Coordinates of C-alpha atoms in Angstrom, one line a residue:
M1 CA 94.4 6.9 92.8
S2 CA 97.3 8.0 94.4
D3 CA 97.5 11.4 93.5
F4 CA 94.4 12.4 95.0
F5 CA 95.9 10.5 98.3
K6 CA 99.1 12.8 97.5
Y7 CA 97.2 15.2 97.4
M8 CA 94.1 15.4 100.1
L9 CA 97.1 14.6 102.7
A10 CA 99.2 17.8 102.1
T11 CA 95.7 19.6 101.9
I12 CA 95.5 17.8 105.5
C13 CA 98.8 18.2 106.5
G14 CA 98.4 21.8 105.5
I15 CA 95.3 22.2 107.5
V16 CA 96.7 20.4 111.0
V17 CA 100.1 23.6 110.3
L18 CA 98.4 26.3 109.9
T19 CA 96.0 25.7 113.1
I20 CA 98.8 24.7 115.1
I21 CA 100.4 28.3 113.3
G22 CA 97.4 30.2 114.5
I23 CA 97.0 28.9 117.8
L24 CA 100.5 29.1 118.4
L25 CA 100.3 33.6 117.3
L26 CA 97.6 33.6 119.5
T27 CA 98.5 32.1 122.5
F28 CA 101.6 35.4 121.5
S29 CA 99.6 37.1 120.8
F30 CA 97.7 36.9 124.8
V31 CA 101.0 36.5 125.9
G32 CA 102.3 40.0 124.8
I33 CA 98.6 41.4 125.8
M34 CA 99.3 40.2 129.2
A35 CA 103.4 41.1 129.4
S36 CA 102.4 44.9 128.3
G37 CA 98.9 45.1 130.6
E38 CA 101.6 43.6 134.2
T39 CA 104.8 45.8 132.3
K40 CA 105.3 49.0 134.5
V41 CA 106.5 52.1 132.7
R42 CA 109.7 54.4 134.0
A43 CA 109.4 58.2 132.3
M44 CA 113.0 58.5 131.2
D45 CA 115.0 62.0 131.1
N46 CA 113.5 64.6 128.4
S47 CA 110.7 62.1 128.3
V48 CA 107.2 63.1 126.8
F49 CA 103.9 62.3 127.1
V50 CA 102.3 61.8 123.7
L51 CA 98.2 61.9 123.3
Q52 CA 97.3 60.8 121.0
L53 CA 93.3 62.4 120.4
S54 CA 91.6 59.8 117.8
G55 CA 88.7 57.2 118.8
I56 CA 86.5 57.8 120.3
V57 CA 86.9 59.6 124.0
E58 CA 83.9 58.5 126.6
E59 CA 83.1 58.1 130.0
R60 CA 84.9 55.2 131.7
T61 CA 86.9 52.3 129.3
E62 CA 88.1 49.2 130.3
D63 CA 90.2 46.8 129.2
N64 CA 89.4 45.0 125.8
P65 CA 91.6 42.7 124.1
L66 CA 89.6 42.0 120.1
S67 CA 90.8 45.0 120.0
M68 CA 94.6 44.7 120.9
L69 CA 94.8 41.4 119.2
L70 CA 92.7 43.0 116.3
N71 CA 96.0 45.8 116.2
E72 CA 92.7 48.3 115.4
A73 CA 95.1 52.0 116.6
E74 CA 92.4 53.4 115.3
M75 CA 89.1 52.6 116.7
Q76 CA 90.7 53.1 120.3
Q77 CA 88.0 53.5 123.2
M78 CA 89.7 56.1 126.3
G79 CA 88.8 56.9 129.4
L80 CA 88.6 60.1 130.4
D81 CA 89.0 59.3 133.8
D82 CA 92.2 58.2 132.1
I83 CA 93.1 60.5 130.2
L84 CA 92.7 63.8 133.2
S85 CA 94.4 61.1 135.3
A86 CA 97.8 61.2 133.4
I87 CA 97.5 64.4 132.8
E88 CA 98.3 64.3 136.2
K89 CA 101.4 62.5 137.0
A90 CA 103.0 64.4 134.0
R91 CA 102.5 66.7 135.6
N92 CA 104.2 65.5 138.7
E93 CA 106.5 63.7 137.6
E94 CA 109.9 65.2 137.3
N95 CA 111.1 63.2 133.8
I96 CA 108.4 64.0 131.7
K97 CA 109.7 66.7 130.1
G98 CA 105.7 68.3 128.5
I99 CA 102.5 66.9 126.9
Y100 CA 102.2 66.4 123.1
I101 CA 99.9 66.2 121.3
E102 CA 98.7 65.0 118.4
G103 CA 95.6 66.2 116.6
G104 CA 93.3 63.4 114.9
N105 CA 90.0 61.9 114.2
V106 CA 88.1 62.1 117.6
T107 CA 84.6 61.9 119.0
F108 CA 83.6 62.2 121.8
D109 CA 81.0 61.7 124.2
S110 CA 79.4 65.4 125.7
P111 CA 80.6 68.5 125.0
A112 CA 81.7 68.5 128.9
T113 CA 84.0 65.4 128.4
A114 CA 86.3 67.5 125.7
Q115 CA 85.7 70.2 128.4
Q116 CA 87.6 69.0 131.5
I117 CA 90.3 67.6 129.4
H118 CA 90.7 70.8 128.2
D119 CA 91.0 72.7 131.6
A120 CA 93.1 69.9 133.0
L121 CA 96.1 70.8 129.8
L122 CA 95.9 75.1 131.4
D123 CA 96.0 72.8 135.1
F124 CA 99.5 71.0 132.9
R125 CA 101.3 74.8 132.4
K126 CA 101.0 76.5 136.0
S127 CA 103.4 74.0 137.3
G128 CA 106.2 75.0 134.4
K129 CA 105.9 72.5 131.3
W130 CA 104.8 73.5 128.4
V131 CA 101.9 72.2 125.4
Y132 CA 102.4 71.7 122.1
A133 CA 99.6 70.5 119.4
Y134 CA 99.8 69.4 116.4
A135 CA 97.4 68.1 113.9
D136 CA 96.9 68.0 110.0
Q137 CA 93.2 68.1 111.0
L138 CA 91.0 69.4 113.6
M139 CA 87.8 69.2 113.5
Q140 CA 86.6 71.3 115.9
A141 CA 86.1 69.9 119.3
S142 CA 89.6 68.7 119.5
Y143 CA 90.7 72.5 117.9
Y144 CA 89.5 73.4 121.0
V145 CA 90.8 71.0 123.3
C146 CA 94.5 71.9 122.1
S147 CA 93.9 75.4 122.1
A148 CA 94.4 75.2 126.0
A149 CA 98.1 74.5 124.6
D150 CA 101.4 77.6 124.6
S151 CA 102.0 76.4 120.7
L152 CA 99.9 75.1 118.6
F153 CA 100.8 74.0 114.6
L154 CA 98.5 72.6 112.2
N155 CA 99.8 70.6 109.1
A156 CA 100.3 72.7 106.5
T157 CA 98.1 71.5 104.3
G158 CA 96.1 71.1 107.5
M159 CA 92.0 71.7 107.7
I160 CA 90.3 73.4 111.1
D161 CA 86.9 72.1 111.8
F162 CA 85.4 75.4 112.6
K163 CA 81.2 76.7 112.6
G164 CA 79.8 76.3 115.5
L165 CA 77.5 74.4 117.1
G166 CA 74.3 72.7 116.3
G167 CA 72.9 70.3 113.4
K168 CA 70.1 68.4 112.0
H169 CA 67.6 66.3 114.2
E170 CA 65.9 62.9 112.2
Y171 CA 62.6 62.6 112.9
M172 CA 61.2 59.9 112.0
T173 CA 57.2 60.4 111.1
G174 CA 57.0 60.3 107.6
L175 CA 58.8 56.6 107.4
Y176 CA 56.4 55.4 110.1
E177 CA 53.4 56.6 107.9
K178 CA 54.2 55.2 105.1
I179 CA 54.7 51.8 106.7
G180 CA 51.8 51.8 108.5
V181 CA 52.9 52.1 111.8
R182 CA 51.6 54.5 114.1
Y183 CA 53.4 56.1 117.8
M184 CA 51.2 56.9 120.0
T185 CA 52.7 58.4 123.6
A186 CA 51.9 59.4 127.4
R187 CA 54.1 61.8 128.5
V188 CA 54.4 64.6 131.1
G189 CA 56.3 67.9 130.4
K190 CA 56.5 70.0 127.3
Y191 CA 59.8 70.2 127.2
K192 CA 59.8 66.6 126.5
S193 CA 61.0 66.2 123.3
Y194 CA 61.6 62.6 123.0
V195 CA 58.2 61.4 121.3
E196 CA 58.7 64.3 118.8
S197 CA 61.1 62.1 116.7
V198 CA 58.6 59.2 116.1
T199 CA 55.1 61.5 116.4
R200 CA 55.8 64.6 114.7
K201 CA 57.6 66.0 111.1
D202 CA 59.9 69.0 112.6
M203 CA 60.8 70.7 115.6
S204 CA 58.4 71.8 117.5
D205 CA 58.7 76.3 119.4
E206 CA 59.2 73.9 123.1
D207 CA 62.0 71.9 121.9
R208 CA 63.9 74.8 119.7
E209 CA 64.0 77.2 123.1
Q210 CA 65.9 74.3 124.7
R211 CA 68.0 73.4 122.2
E212 CA 69.1 76.9 121.0
A213 CA 69.8 78.2 125.1
Y214 CA 72.5 74.6 126.7
L215 CA 73.9 75.2 122.9
K216 CA 74.7 78.8 122.9
G217 CA 75.6 78.5 126.3
I218 CA 77.9 75.7 125.7
W219 CA 79.4 77.5 122.9
N220 CA 79.9 81.0 124.5
K221 CA 82.1 79.1 126.8
W222 CA 84.0 77.6 124.3
T223 CA 84.9 80.5 122.5
E224 CA 85.5 82.7 125.9
Q225 CA 87.9 80.3 126.5
M226 CA 89.1 79.8 123.0
A227 CA 89.6 83.5 123.0
R228 CA 92.0 83.2 125.9
N229 CA 94.0 80.6 125.2
R230 CA 95.0 81.8 121.2
K231 CA 94.3 85.8 122.9
V232 CA 92.1 87.1 120.5
T233 CA 88.1 88.2 121.5
A234 CA 85.4 86.0 121.4
Q235 CA 83.3 88.1 119.1
Q236 CA 86.2 87.4 116.1
L237 CA 86.1 83.5 116.1
D238 CA 82.5 84.0 116.6
Q239 CA 82.9 85.7 113.1
L240 CA 85.1 83.1 111.2
A241 CA 82.2 80.8 112.6
N242 CA 80.0 82.8 110.2
D243 CA 82.3 83.4 107.7
S244 CA 82.9 79.2 107.1
I245 CA 86.6 79.4 107.4
M246 CA 86.6 75.8 107.5
L247 CA 84.9 76.2 103.4
F248 CA 87.3 79.3 102.5
A249 CA 90.5 79.6 104.0
T250 CA 93.8 78.6 103.5
T251 CA 96.7 77.4 106.2
D252 CA 97.8 81.0 106.0
D253 CA 94.2 82.0 106.6
Y254 CA 94.0 80.4 110.1
Q255 CA 97.9 82.0 110.6
Q256 CA 96.3 85.0 109.7
A257 CA 93.4 84.0 112.9
H258 CA 95.4 83.5 115.1
L259 CA 93.7 80.1 115.2
V260 CA 97.4 77.9 114.6
D261 CA 101.0 79.2 115.4
R262 CA 102.4 77.8 112.8
V263 CA 102.0 75.9 109.8
F264 CA 104.6 72.6 109.3
Y265 CA 105.1 69.3 107.4
P266 CA 106.1 66.7 110.0
E267 CA 109.1 66.2 109.2
Q268 CA 109.8 70.0 110.2
M269 CA 107.4 69.4 113.6
K270 CA 109.8 66.8 115.0
Q271 CA 112.8 69.6 113.8
V272 CA 110.6 71.9 116.7
M273 CA 110.9 68.7 119.5
Y274 CA 113.6 68.6 119.1
R275 CA 114.7 72.0 119.8
K276 CA 112.3 72.2 122.3
L277 CA 113.9 69.3 124.2
G278 CA 117.0 70.7 123.8
V279 CA 118.5 67.0 122.3
D280 CA 120.3 66.1 119.4
P281 CA 118.0 64.9 116.6
D282 CA 120.1 61.9 116.3
E283 CA 118.6 60.9 119.7
P284 CA 115.7 59.1 120.4
I285 CA 113.1 61.3 122.0
C286 CA 111.2 58.1 124.9
Q287 CA 107.3 59.3 124.1
L288 CA 104.9 57.7 126.5
T289 CA 101.3 57.0 125.0
L290 CA 98.8 57.2 127.3
D291 CA 98.7 52.6 127.9
D292 CA 101.6 53.6 129.2
M293 CA 101.4 56.2 131.2
K294 CA 98.4 53.8 133.0
N295 CA 101.5 51.7 134.6
L296 CA 103.5 54.5 134.9
R297 CA 105.9 53.4 138.4
P298 CA 106.6 56.7 140.2
E299 CA 110.3 57.3 141.5
K300 CA 108.6 57.8 144.2
K301 CA 106.5 55.3 145.8
I302 CA 103.7 57.3 146.7
K303 CA 102.0 56.0 150.5
K304 CA 97.8 56.8 149.8
K305 CA 97.2 58.4 153.2
G306 CA 94.1 59.7 155.7
D307 CA 90.8 58.1 155.1
E308 CA 89.2 55.8 152.1
I309 CA 86.9 58.4 149.9
A310 CA 84.4 56.5 147.3
V311 CA 84.4 57.2 143.9
Y312 CA 81.4 55.6 142.2
Y313 CA 80.7 56.6 138.7
A314 CA 77.8 55.4 137.1
Y315 CA 77.5 55.9 133.1
G316 CA 75.2 54.7 130.1
E317 CA 71.7 54.9 130.1
I318 CA 69.8 54.1 133.1
V319 CA 68.2 49.8 133.1
D320 CA 66.7 47.0 134.9
E321 CA 68.5 44.9 133.8
M322 CA 71.3 44.3 131.0
M323 CA 68.7 43.9 128.0
D324 CA 71.3 41.6 125.7
P325 CA 74.9 40.7 125.4
F326 CA 74.9 42.3 122.8
Y327 CA 73.6 45.7 124.1
M328 CA 76.0 47.8 122.3
G329 CA 77.8 50.4 125.0
H330 CA 77.7 50.6 128.3
N331 CA 74.7 51.5 131.2
I332 CA 73.7 51.6 134.7
V333 CA 72.0 48.6 135.9
G334 CA 69.6 49.3 138.4
K335 CA 69.9 45.8 140.4
E336 CA 73.8 46.3 139.6
T337 CA 74.6 49.4 141.2
T338 CA 72.1 49.6 143.7
K339 CA 74.2 46.3 145.7
D340 CA 77.4 48.5 145.0
L341 CA 76.1 50.9 146.5
L342 CA 74.5 49.5 149.1
K343 CA 77.8 47.3 149.7
L344 CA 79.7 51.6 150.2
A345 CA 77.1 51.6 153.2
D346 CA 78.6 48.8 155.1
D347 CA 82.3 49.5 154.9
D348 CA 83.4 50.9 157.5
N349 CA 86.7 51.7 156.0
V350 CA 84.7 54.4 153.3
K351 CA 83.6 57.1 154.8
A352 CA 81.9 59.6 153.0
V353 CA 81.4 58.7 148.7
V354 CA 81.5 60.1 145.0
L355 CA 78.9 60.0 142.5
R356 CA 79.5 60.6 139.0
V357 CA 76.9 60.7 137.2
N358 CA 76.3 61.3 133.8
S359 CA 73.5 59.6 132.1
G360 CA 70.9 61.0 130.1
G361 CA 68.5 58.1 132.4
G362 CA 66.5 55.9 131.2
S363 CA 64.4 53.5 133.0
A364 CA 62.5 55.1 136.1
I365 CA 61.8 52.1 137.7
A366 CA 65.5 51.7 138.0
S367 CA 66.4 55.0 138.9
E368 CA 64.1 55.6 141.2
Q369 CA 65.8 52.4 143.1
I370 CA 69.4 53.7 142.2
W371 CA 67.6 56.9 144.4
H372 CA 66.4 55.1 146.6
A373 CA 69.5 53.5 147.8
T374 CA 71.6 56.8 147.1
Q375 CA 69.1 57.4 150.4
L376 CA 69.6 54.5 151.8
L377 CA 74.3 55.3 151.8
K378 CA 73.1 58.4 153.3
Q379 CA 72.1 57.7 156.8
K380 CA 75.3 56.2 157.2
K381 CA 78.0 59.0 155.0
P382 CA 78.1 62.3 153.2
V383 CA 77.1 61.3 149.3
V384 CA 78.5 64.0 146.7
V385 CA 77.5 63.9 143.5
S386 CA 79.7 64.8 140.8
M387 CA 78.1 65.9 136.7
G388 CA 80.4 64.6 134.0
G389 CA 78.5 65.5 130.5
A390 CA 74.7 64.7 131.0
A391 CA 72.8 64.6 134.4
A392 CA 69.8 64.7 133.3
S393 CA 66.5 63.1 133.6
G394 CA 66.5 60.1 135.2
G395 CA 70.4 60.8 135.3
Y396 CA 69.3 63.9 137.7
M397 CA 66.8 62.1 140.0
I398 CA 69.5 59.0 140.8
S399 CA 71.9 63.0 141.4
C400 CA 69.2 64.9 143.5
G401 CA 69.1 63.4 147.4
A402 CA 73.1 64.0 147.7
N403 CA 74.4 66.2 149.8
Y404 CA 75.6 68.3 147.2
I405 CA 75.9 68.5 143.8
V406 CA 78.8 70.5 141.6
A407 CA 78.5 69.5 138.0
E408 CA 80.7 71.1 135.5
P409 CA 80.4 74.5 133.5
T410 CA 79.2 72.6 130.2
T411 CA 77.3 69.5 131.9
I412 CA 73.4 69.5 130.4
T413 CA 71.2 68.2 133.2
G414 CA 67.2 69.4 134.1
S415 CA 65.1 67.0 132.3
I416 CA 62.6 66.6 134.8
G417 CA 59.9 64.6 133.3
I418 CA 58.5 61.0 132.3
F419 CA 57.1 59.3 129.1
G420 CA 56.1 55.7 127.6
L421 CA 56.2 55.3 124.0
I422 CA 54.6 52.6 122.1
P423 CA 54.5 51.6 118.9
N424 CA 50.8 51.5 116.8
F425 CA 50.6 48.7 113.9
N426 CA 47.2 48.3 113.1
E427 CA 47.7 50.0 109.7
L428 CA 50.6 47.5 109.1
V429 CA 49.2 44.7 110.4
T430 CA 45.5 44.5 109.4
D431 CA 45.3 47.3 106.9
K432 CA 48.3 46.6 104.5
L433 CA 48.6 43.0 105.7
G434 CA 45.2 40.9 106.6
I435 CA 45.6 40.0 109.5
T436 CA 43.0 40.4 112.6
W437 CA 42.6 39.3 115.8
D438 CA 40.2 37.7 117.8
G439 CA 39.8 35.6 121.1
V440 CA 38.6 34.8 124.8
S441 CA 39.6 36.4 128.4
T442 CA 38.6 36.6 131.9
N443 CA 38.5 40.7 132.6
K444 CA 37.9 43.4 130.7
Y445 CA 41.7 44.5 130.4
T446 CA 43.3 41.3 130.0
D447 CA 44.2 41.8 126.3
Y448 CA 45.7 45.9 127.4
E449 CA 48.5 45.3 126.2
T450 CA 47.8 44.2 122.5
N451 CA 45.5 46.3 122.2
L452 CA 47.5 48.7 122.2
I453 CA 50.1 47.4 120.0
F454 CA 47.6 45.8 118.0
S455 CA 43.6 47.7 118.1
K456 CA 42.6 50.8 116.3
E457 CA 40.6 51.5 119.2
N458 CA 41.7 51.6 122.0
S459 CA 41.2 55.4 124.0
E460 CA 41.1 54.1 126.6
E461 CA 44.6 52.0 126.9
L462 CA 45.7 54.3 126.3
H463 CA 44.0 57.3 129.0
Y464 CA 45.3 54.6 131.7
M465 CA 48.1 54.5 130.7
Q466 CA 48.8 58.3 130.7
G467 CA 47.8 58.2 134.6
Y468 CA 50.9 56.0 134.8
V469 CA 52.8 58.2 133.3
D470 CA 51.8 60.9 135.9
R471 CA 52.0 59.3 138.4
G472 CA 55.6 59.0 137.0
Y473 CA 56.1 62.1 137.0
E474 CA 54.1 63.1 140.4
R475 CA 56.9 60.7 142.2
F476 CA 59.2 62.3 140.0
I477 CA 58.8 66.7 141.6
N478 CA 58.0 65.1 145.2
I479 CA 62.3 63.6 145.3
V480 CA 63.5 66.1 143.2
A481 CA 61.7 68.5 146.3
K482 CA 63.3 67.2 148.8
G483 CA 66.3 66.0 147.9
R484 CA 66.2 69.6 147.3
G485 CA 65.0 71.6 149.7
M486 CA 62.3 73.1 147.5
T487 CA 57.4 73.2 147.2
K488 CA 56.4 70.5 144.7
E489 CA 55.3 73.7 142.7
Q490 CA 58.6 75.9 142.5
V491 CA 59.7 72.1 141.3
N492 CA 57.3 71.6 139.2
E493 CA 58.1 75.8 137.7
I494 CA 61.8 74.3 136.9
A495 CA 60.8 71.0 136.0
Q496 CA 58.0 70.6 132.4
G497 CA 61.1 68.1 130.8
R498 CA 63.3 70.8 130.4
V499 CA 66.9 70.4 129.4
W500 CA 68.8 72.6 131.8
L501 CA 73.0 73.3 131.4
A502 CA 74.7 73.0 134.5
P503 CA 75.1 77.5 134.6
D504 CA 71.1 77.8 134.7
A505 CA 70.5 74.9 136.2
Q506 CA 72.7 76.2 139.5
G507 CA 70.3 79.4 139.4
I508 CA 67.3 77.8 139.8
K509 CA 68.7 74.8 142.6
L510 CA 69.0 72.1 140.9
V511 CA 72.5 72.2 141.1
D512 CA 74.8 73.9 143.9
K513 CA 78.4 74.5 142.2
L514 CA 79.9 74.7 139.2
G515 CA 83.0 72.8 139.6
S516 CA 85.3 69.3 138.7
L517 CA 85.1 65.5 140.1
N518 CA 88.0 66.5 141.5
D519 CA 85.6 69.7 143.5
A520 CA 83.0 67.7 144.4
I521 CA 85.6 64.5 145.9
A522 CA 87.0 68.0 148.0
K523 CA 83.4 68.2 149.3
A524 CA 83.2 65.4 150.3
A525 CA 86.1 65.5 152.4
E526 CA 85.4 68.8 154.0
L527 CA 81.6 67.3 155.0
A528 CA 83.0 63.9 156.2
G529 CA 85.3 65.7 158.2
L530 CA 88.0 64.2 156.7
T531 CA 91.7 65.9 156.6
E532 CA 94.0 63.2 155.2
Y533 CA 92.4 61.5 152.6
H534 CA 92.7 59.6 150.2
T535 CA 90.3 58.1 146.3
N536 CA 89.8 54.8 145.4
S537 CA 87.0 54.0 142.8
Y538 CA 84.3 51.4 141.9
P539 CA 83.2 49.6 140.5
I540 CA 86.6 48.1 139.8
K541 CA 87.5 47.6 136.6
T542 CA 89.2 44.6 135.4
D543 CA 91.2 43.8 133.2
W544 CA 91.1 41.3 130.4
I545 CA 92.0 38.5 131.9
E546 CA 89.3 39.0 134.6
Q547 CA 87.2 39.4 131.1
L548 CA 88.0 36.3 129.6
L549 CA 87.7 33.7 133.6
S550 CA 84.1 35.8 133.7
G551 CA 82.6 34.6 131.0
E552 CA 82.2 38.9 130.1
Q553 CA 81.4 39.9 126.5
R554 CA 83.4 42.7 125.6
L555 CA 82.6 42.0 121.1
P556 CA 80.5 44.3 121.7
S557 CA 82.0 47.4 122.7
Y558 CA 85.1 47.1 119.9
L559 CA 81.2 46.3 117.4
D560 CA 80.4 49.1 119.2
A561 CA 83.1 51.3 118.1
K562 CA 83.2 50.2 115.0
L563 CA 79.5 51.6 114.6
K564 CA 80.2 54.9 115.5
M565 CA 82.5 55.3 112.9
M566 CA 81.4 54.2 109.9
L567 CA 78.0 55.4 110.5
G568 CA 78.6 58.4 112.2
N569 CA 75.5 60.8 112.5
L570 CA 72.9 57.9 111.7
Y571 CA 74.4 55.2 114.9
E572 CA 72.0 56.8 117.6
P573 CA 68.7 56.7 115.1
V574 CA 69.0 53.0 114.1
L575 CA 70.3 52.6 117.5
E576 CA 67.3 54.4 119.2
M577 CA 64.9 51.7 116.9
R578 CA 66.8 49.3 118.4
L579 CA 66.5 49.8 121.7
D580 CA 63.2 51.1 122.2
Q581 CA 62.1 48.0 121.3
M582 CA 63.6 46.7 124.6
R583 CA 63.1 49.6 127.5
N584 CA 60.7 49.7 129.3
R585 CA 57.5 51.7 129.2
L586 CA 58.1 53.7 132.1
Q587 CA 61.0 55.7 130.8
A588 CA 62.7 58.8 132.7
R589 CA 65.3 60.0 129.8
L590 CA 67.5 63.2 127.8
P591 CA 65.4 64.6 124.7
Y592 CA 68.1 62.6 123.1
T593 CA 71.8 62.4 122.9
I594 CA 75.3 65.1 122.6
T595 CA 78.2 64.1 120.5
I596 CA 80.1 65.8 119.4
Q597 CA 84.0 65.8 117.3

């Protein structure tokens, strides 16, 4: 018995000690995170900005304390805004001599995201500074970005994924037929193909037409730029993709095709860097990471001059309100965004607003509320839209009322259409499981939702649903016509849910100019009559301490990154199956999500 108490006491003491150690480690970790977030960084002489292209690159990110605690570097989510800001800082900081890109397994949220980093690197080189890139392997989008380097190096056993753009799209109709579920749709726009994944077993001619158009447009843009960077022709690169160089090539073949300059093992690459900087191999090189660049303190403090131009970031799916605490990804919440825009309207310090849109749309109701807020904002100061990866469907609705629209060359836009999607479980619930329905009601259509979802005969309810969608489309057409100075007939001709690449959208008056966020800011300054100005970004980012104190859930974004990396191409269809049950019935959404590696 004495041994029992002895062991029990020892166990309790062990648990107490481990708990105390755990609390201390957690405390030190948080203190370390806080200290690293507050520490200002100075660039020493012969510094290099090391851009690690690994993880997920999205429009904008905030600090995620959970991933920082778990040291999940490979799962990092990088903000496009942070990367572009870091490249600009590296350009202006005298002690930073160049940029070294470490290519890795990276996913960009859109072709335009990769294009903007590529273009920023080319602009950086105009300063006279250099860009070197090295990788063990390069997926197609990361190769495109790295092609902007002065010199591009590959591991001696490395690989380049170079095969063109495209891919298969999943159609779930056959699965639903097997389990007794059918999706009923009400849509306007022959190109509004989102519903086809659950109503067809193959691609419609209209969907194939629009996909081919924008993919060829992006590929032609990329091959043109890569050819210029690598001093070959676009036709040569296109032929390499047709020859399946990824499957059959050796590293010598990559060199002979001028895809890379040299092939090195990592230790040989280090020697190249030492020679480039002119330093002794025994001396350490001051390497600045993306996080370092966020906290970089310039030698000369730059004061903000002139009036303020607000840059408001609206990215992600447009929703009426946050779906649930564990929704994956960022949202444009209708009510919150409307309040933010009206605050900017009333802020006398803000002289113009640039609305940075990267969204494939979502709730038609929330989209219209945001559009209405832009109209009230525009009555007080100029509003210019800068389109990122996508500004389509509801994303186009919130954009079209601006004074001026600037789109990236590879922006996906348009998709002016509306749809409603209703799952019907009659065959599953009644025919297979034997559940039947009966009841009483005071009016004819009291149970219309139950009839739509569970009844075999619901043609009358579906007819009225189609009328609801038709009215939504008519409203959408009127909004675009008013914003773009066109007739309803002109808009209807180019609408129909059709997706357009930005250069094509410019030709049909959906976009005013092809350019960057900086171009949009310059236009806003011009419209506001400003000669001196500075920018501030909204909504203001919250650091991890504020997130913790406010009770914000940061776990979802961490899990989102994990799921994206684990599921790969299956991530989108799995997520869509869940979200379709949570969305507003009336949707103005892009037919698909474009994610490239």
